[in-house]
Amino acid sequence: MVQKAKILLVDDRPENLLALEAILSALDQTLVRASSGEEALKALLTDDFAVILLDVQMPGMDGFETAAHIKRRERTRDIPIIFLTAINHGPHHTFRGYAAGAVDYISKPFDPWVLRAKVSVFVELYTKNCQLREQASLLRLQLEGGGSNGVEGKETAGLLAELSARLAAVEEQAEALTKQLGEEAADPAVVATAAHLERKLTGLRRALDALEPGTGGGQPMLPAQA
């Protein structure tokens, strides 16, 4: 059974957290609440998250400052951040969100379907990434055990084919969502989201290609982390 991904919801207002939980409950993932930037940073010390939904306007440490701390940490800097805000101060305010490391910037009230669709892509990408790392670790053990011929060699080839198929599935889903969002509105949020997905998927595809027998002349080069 695939372990559920964790989604971090950060907002100082309980009613907003409740609304986000209602919207995202259909994804059947683990939703973790944080009522402040400080509380969010504590949660990130111990748990891995697929995506963070971060409110901009919070007392004390606001969303921009919280995002800056997240991006400075080695452990958390690659976690996608979606900013949620009830105010709109124009392009400069939006640009500040992207400069802080957000992959998307959504103004309230937002379309629940769009938010759920965007979050689901990052959850799927996170899940595939975890699966790829696990399968790569298994393959490494097989290769170190000398399983390059006979039955074990066939198992290795089958494993590579399965990995490629799984990655192709998430590539197709990400491409479909990016195309759909692009048709709706060609705004900076779409560009940022598409660029982030492309970078992550390219990294995963390169990691998988490196596992192919004969890469680099000899045993495949296995990445430390996909």
CSV table of C-alpha atoms in Angstrom, one decimal:
chain,number,residue,atom,x,y,z
A,1,MET,CA,0.0,0.0,0.0
A,2,VAL,CA,1.3,3.4,-0.9
A,3,GLN,CA,1.8,5.7,2.1
A,4,LYS,CA,-0.4,8.8,2.1
A,5,ALA,CA,1.3,12.1,1.3
A,6,LYS,CA,1.2,14.9,3.9
A,7,ILE,CA,-0.1,18.3,3.0
A,8,LEU,CA,0.7,21.3,5.3
A,9,LEU,CA,-2.1,23.8,5.7
A,10,VAL,CA,-0.9,27.1,7.3
A,11,ASP,CA,-3.4,29.8,8.3
A,12,ASP,CA,-4.1,31.7,11.6
A,13,ARG,CA,-7.8,31.5,11.2
A,14,PRO,CA,-9.4,28.1,12.2
A,15,GLU,CA,-12.4,28.6,9.8
A,16,ASN,CA,-10.0,28.9,6.8
A,17,LEU,CA,-8.2,25.7,7.9
A,18,LEU,CA,-11.5,24.0,8.1
A,19,ALA,CA,-12.5,25.2,4.6
A,20,LEU,CA,-9.2,23.9,3.2
A,21,GLU,CA,-9.7,20.5,4.8
A,22,ALA,CA,-13.2,20.3,3.3
A,23,ILE,CA,-11.8,21.1,-0.2
A,24,LEU,CA,-8.8,18.7,0.0
A,25,SER,CA,-10.4,15.8,1.9
A,26,ALA,CA,-11.4,14.2,-1.5
A,27,LEU,CA,-7.7,13.7,-2.2
A,28,ASP,CA,-7.6,11.2,0.7
A,29,GLN,CA,-4.2,12.4,1.9
A,30,THR,CA,-2.9,13.4,5.4
A,31,LEU,CA,-3.8,17.0,6.1
A,32,VAL,CA,-1.6,18.7,8.8
A,33,ARG,CA,-2.7,22.0,10.4
A,34,ALA,CA,-0.5,24.9,11.4
A,35,SER,CA,-1.9,28.1,12.9
A,36,SER,CA,1.3,30.2,12.5
A,37,GLY,CA,4.5,30.4,10.6
A,38,GLU,CA,6.4,29.2,13.7
A,39,GLU,CA,4.1,26.2,14.1
A,40,ALA,CA,4.6,25.3,10.4
A,41,LEU,CA,8.4,25.4,10.7
A,42,LYS,CA,8.2,23.1,13.7
A,43,ALA,CA,6.1,20.6,11.7
A,44,LEU,CA,8.7,20.7,8.9
A,45,LEU,CA,11.5,19.7,11.2
A,46,THR,CA,10.1,16.2,11.6
A,47,ASP,CA,7.8,15.4,8.7
A,48,ASP,CA,8.1,15.3,4.9
A,49,PHE,CA,5.4,17.2,2.9
A,50,ALA,CA,4.3,17.0,-0.7
A,51,VAL,CA,3.1,20.6,-0.8
A,52,ILE,CA,2.5,23.6,1.5
A,53,LEU,CA,-0.6,25.8,1.4
A,54,LEU,CA,0.5,29.0,3.1
A,55,ASP,CA,-1.6,32.0,4.0
A,56,VAL,CA,0.2,35.4,3.4
A,57,GLN,CA,-1.5,37.6,6.0
A,58,MET,CA,-0.7,36.2,9.5
A,59,PRO,CA,0.2,38.0,12.7
A,60,GLY,CA,3.8,37.7,13.8
A,61,MET,CA,5.7,35.7,11.1
A,62,ASP,CA,3.7,36.3,7.8
A,63,GLY,CA,3.7,34.0,4.8
A,64,PHE,CA,6.6,35.6,3.0
A,65,GLU,CA,8.9,35.3,6.0
A,66,THR,CA,7.8,31.8,6.7
A,67,ALA,CA,8.5,30.9,3.0
A,68,ALA,CA,12.0,32.5,3.3
A,69,HIS,CA,12.8,30.2,6.3
A,70,ILE,CA,11.5,27.2,4.4
A,71,LYS,CA,13.6,27.9,1.3
A,72,ARG,CA,16.8,28.4,3.4
A,73,ARG,CA,16.6,24.9,4.9
A,74,GLU,CA,18.3,22.1,3.0
A,75,ARG,CA,15.6,19.7,4.1
A,76,THR,CA,12.6,21.8,3.0
A,77,ARG,CA,13.7,24.1,0.2
A,78,ASP,CA,12.3,21.9,-2.6
A,79,ILE,CA,8.8,21.6,-1.1
A,80,PRO,CA,6.3,23.4,-3.4
A,81,ILE,CA,4.6,26.3,-1.7
A,82,ILE,CA,1.2,27.7,-2.8
A,83,PHE,CA,0.4,31.1,-1.4
A,84,LEU,CA,-3.2,31.9,-0.4
A,85,THR,CA,-4.2,35.5,0.2
A,86,ALA,CA,-7.4,37.4,0.8
A,87,ILE,CA,-5.9,40.7,-0.5
A,88,ASN,CA,-4.5,41.7,-3.9
A,89,HIS,CA,-2.0,44.6,-4.1
A,90,GLY,CA,-1.3,44.1,-7.8
A,91,PRO,CA,1.6,42.6,-9.7
A,92,HIS,CA,4.3,43.8,-7.3
A,93,HIS,CA,2.6,41.9,-4.4
A,94,THR,CA,2.3,38.8,-6.6
A,95,PHE,CA,5.9,39.0,-7.7
A,96,ARG,CA,7.0,39.1,-4.1
A,97,GLY,CA,5.2,35.8,-3.6
A,98,TYR,CA,7.2,34.2,-6.4
A,99,ALA,CA,10.4,35.8,-5.2
A,100,ALA,CA,9.8,34.1,-1.9
A,101,GLY,CA,9.8,30.8,-3.6
A,102,ALA,CA,6.1,30.1,-4.3
A,103,VAL,CA,5.1,27.9,-7.2
A,104,ASP,CA,1.7,29.5,-7.3
A,105,TYR,CA,-0.2,32.5,-5.8
A,106,ILE,CA,-4.0,32.2,-5.4
A,107,SER,CA,-6.3,35.0,-4.3
A,108,LYS,CA,-9.3,34.2,-2.1
A,109,PRO,CA,-12.0,33.4,-2.8
A,110,PHE,CA,-10.6,30.7,-5.0
A,111,ASP,CA,-12.2,28.0,-7.1
A,112,PRO,CA,-12.1,24.8,-5.0
A,113,TRP,CA,-11.8,22.6,-8.0
A,114,VAL,CA,-8.8,24.5,-9.3
A,115,LEU,CA,-7.0,24.4,-6.0
A,116,ARG,CA,-7.7,20.7,-5.5
A,117,ALA,CA,-6.5,20.0,-9.1
A,118,LYS,CA,-3.2,21.9,-8.5
A,119,VAL,CA,-2.5,20.3,-5.1
A,120,SER,CA,-3.3,16.8,-6.6
A,121,VAL,CA,-0.5,17.2,-9.2
A,122,PHE,CA,2.1,18.0,-6.5
A,123,VAL,CA,0.8,15.0,-4.4
A,124,GLU,CA,1.1,12.7,-7.4
A,125,LEU,CA,4.6,14.0,-8.2
A,126,TYR,CA,5.7,13.5,-4.6
A,127,THR,CA,4.3,10.0,-4.5
A,128,LYS,CA,6.0,9.0,-7.8
A,129,ASN,CA,9.2,10.6,-6.5
A,130,CYS,CA,9.1,8.4,-3.4
A,131,GLN,CA,8.3,5.3,-5.4
A,132,LEU,CA,11.2,6.0,-7.7
A,133,ARG,CA,13.6,6.3,-4.8
A,134,GLU,CA,12.4,3.1,-3.3
A,135,GLN,CA,12.7,1.2,-6.6
A,136,ALA,CA,16.1,2.7,-7.3
A,137,SER,CA,17.3,1.5,-3.9
A,138,LEU,CA,16.0,-2.0,-4.6
A,139,LEU,CA,17.7,-2.0,-8.0
A,140,ARG,CA,20.9,-0.9,-6.4
A,141,LEU,CA,20.8,-3.9,-4.1
A,142,GLN,CA,20.1,-6.2,-7.0
A,143,LEU,CA,23.1,-4.9,-9.0
A,144,GLU,CA,25.4,-5.0,-6.0
A,145,GLY,CA,24.4,-8.6,-5.6
A,146,GLY,CA,25.5,-9.4,-9.1
A,147,GLY,CA,22.1,-9.8,-10.6
A,148,SER,CA,23.0,-8.7,-14.1
A,149,ASN,CA,22.4,-12.0,-15.9
A,150,GLY,CA,19.8,-14.8,-16.0
A,151,VAL,CA,16.7,-14.5,-14.0
A,152,GLU,CA,17.8,-11.6,-11.8
A,153,GLY,CA,18.8,-9.7,-15.0
A,154,LYS,CA,15.3,-10.2,-16.3
A,155,GLU,CA,13.9,-8.9,-13.0
A,156,THR,CA,16.1,-5.8,-13.3
A,157,ALA,CA,14.9,-5.1,-16.8
A,158,GLY,CA,11.3,-5.6,-15.7
A,159,LEU,CA,11.8,-3.2,-12.9
A,160,LEU,CA,13.2,-0.5,-15.2
A,161,ALA,CA,10.2,-0.9,-17.5
A,162,GLU,CA,7.9,-0.5,-14.5
A,163,LEU,CA,9.7,2.6,-13.3
A,164,SER,CA,9.5,4.2,-16.8
A,165,ALA,CA,5.8,3.5,-17.0
A,166,ARG,CA,5.1,5.0,-13.6
A,167,LEU,CA,7.1,8.1,-14.5
A,168,ALA,CA,5.4,8.4,-17.9
A,169,ALA,CA,2.0,8.4,-16.1
A,170,VAL,CA,2.8,11.4,-13.9
A,171,GLU,CA,4.4,13.2,-16.9
A,172,GLU,CA,1.2,12.7,-18.8
A,173,GLN,CA,-0.9,14.0,-15.9
A,174,ALA,CA,1.3,17.0,-15.3
A,175,GLU,CA,1.2,17.8,-19.0
A,176,ALA,CA,-2.6,17.6,-19.1
A,177,LEU,CA,-3.0,19.9,-16.1
A,178,THR,CA,-0.5,22.4,-17.4
A,179,LYS,CA,-2.3,22.5,-20.8
A,180,GLN,CA,-5.7,22.9,-19.1
A,181,LEU,CA,-4.5,25.8,-16.9
A,182,GLY,CA,-2.8,27.4,-19.9
A,183,GLU,CA,-6.0,27.4,-21.8
A,184,GLU,CA,-7.8,29.0,-18.9
A,185,ALA,CA,-5.4,31.9,-18.3
A,186,ALA,CA,-1.8,32.5,-19.2
A,187,ASP,CA,-0.8,34.2,-16.0
A,188,PRO,CA,2.4,34.1,-14.0
A,189,ALA,CA,1.0,31.4,-11.7
A,190,VAL,CA,0.6,29.0,-14.6
A,191,VAL,CA,4.1,29.7,-15.8
A,192,ALA,CA,5.6,29.2,-12.4
A,193,THR,CA,3.7,25.9,-11.8
A,194,ALA,CA,4.6,24.5,-15.2
A,195,ALA,CA,8.2,25.4,-14.8
A,196,HIS,CA,8.4,23.7,-11.4
A,197,LEU,CA,6.8,20.6,-12.6
A,198,GLU,CA,9.1,20.5,-15.7
A,199,ARG,CA,12.2,20.8,-13.5
A,200,LYS,CA,11.1,18.0,-11.1
A,201,LEU,CA,10.0,15.6,-13.9
A,202,THR,CA,13.2,16.3,-15.9
A,203,GLY,CA,15.2,15.3,-12.8
A,204,LEU,CA,13.3,12.1,-12.3
A,205,ARG,CA,13.6,11.2,-15.9
A,206,ARG,CA,17.4,11.7,-15.9
A,207,ALA,CA,17.6,9.6,-12.7
A,208,LEU,CA,15.7,6.8,-14.4
A,209,ASP,CA,17.8,7.0,-17.6
A,210,ALA,CA,21.0,6.7,-15.4
A,211,LEU,CA,19.7,3.3,-14.3
A,212,GLU,CA,19.7,1.9,-17.8
A,213,PRO,CA,22.3,-0.8,-18.2
A,214,GLY,CA,25.4,0.4,-20.1
A,215,THR,CA,25.0,4.0,-19.0
A,216,GLY,CA,28.5,5.5,-18.6
A,217,GLY,CA,30.1,2.2,-19.7
A,218,GLY,CA,29.5,-0.3,-16.9
A,219,GLN,CA,27.0,-0.4,-14.1
A,220,PRO,CA,24.3,2.2,-14.1
A,221,MET,CA,24.9,5.3,-12.0
A,222,LEU,CA,22.3,5.4,-9.3
A,223,PRO,CA,21.3,8.8,-7.9
A,224,ALA,CA,21.5,9.4,-4.2
A,225,GLN,CA,18.0,11.0,-4.5
A,226,ALA,CA,15.6,11.3,-7.4
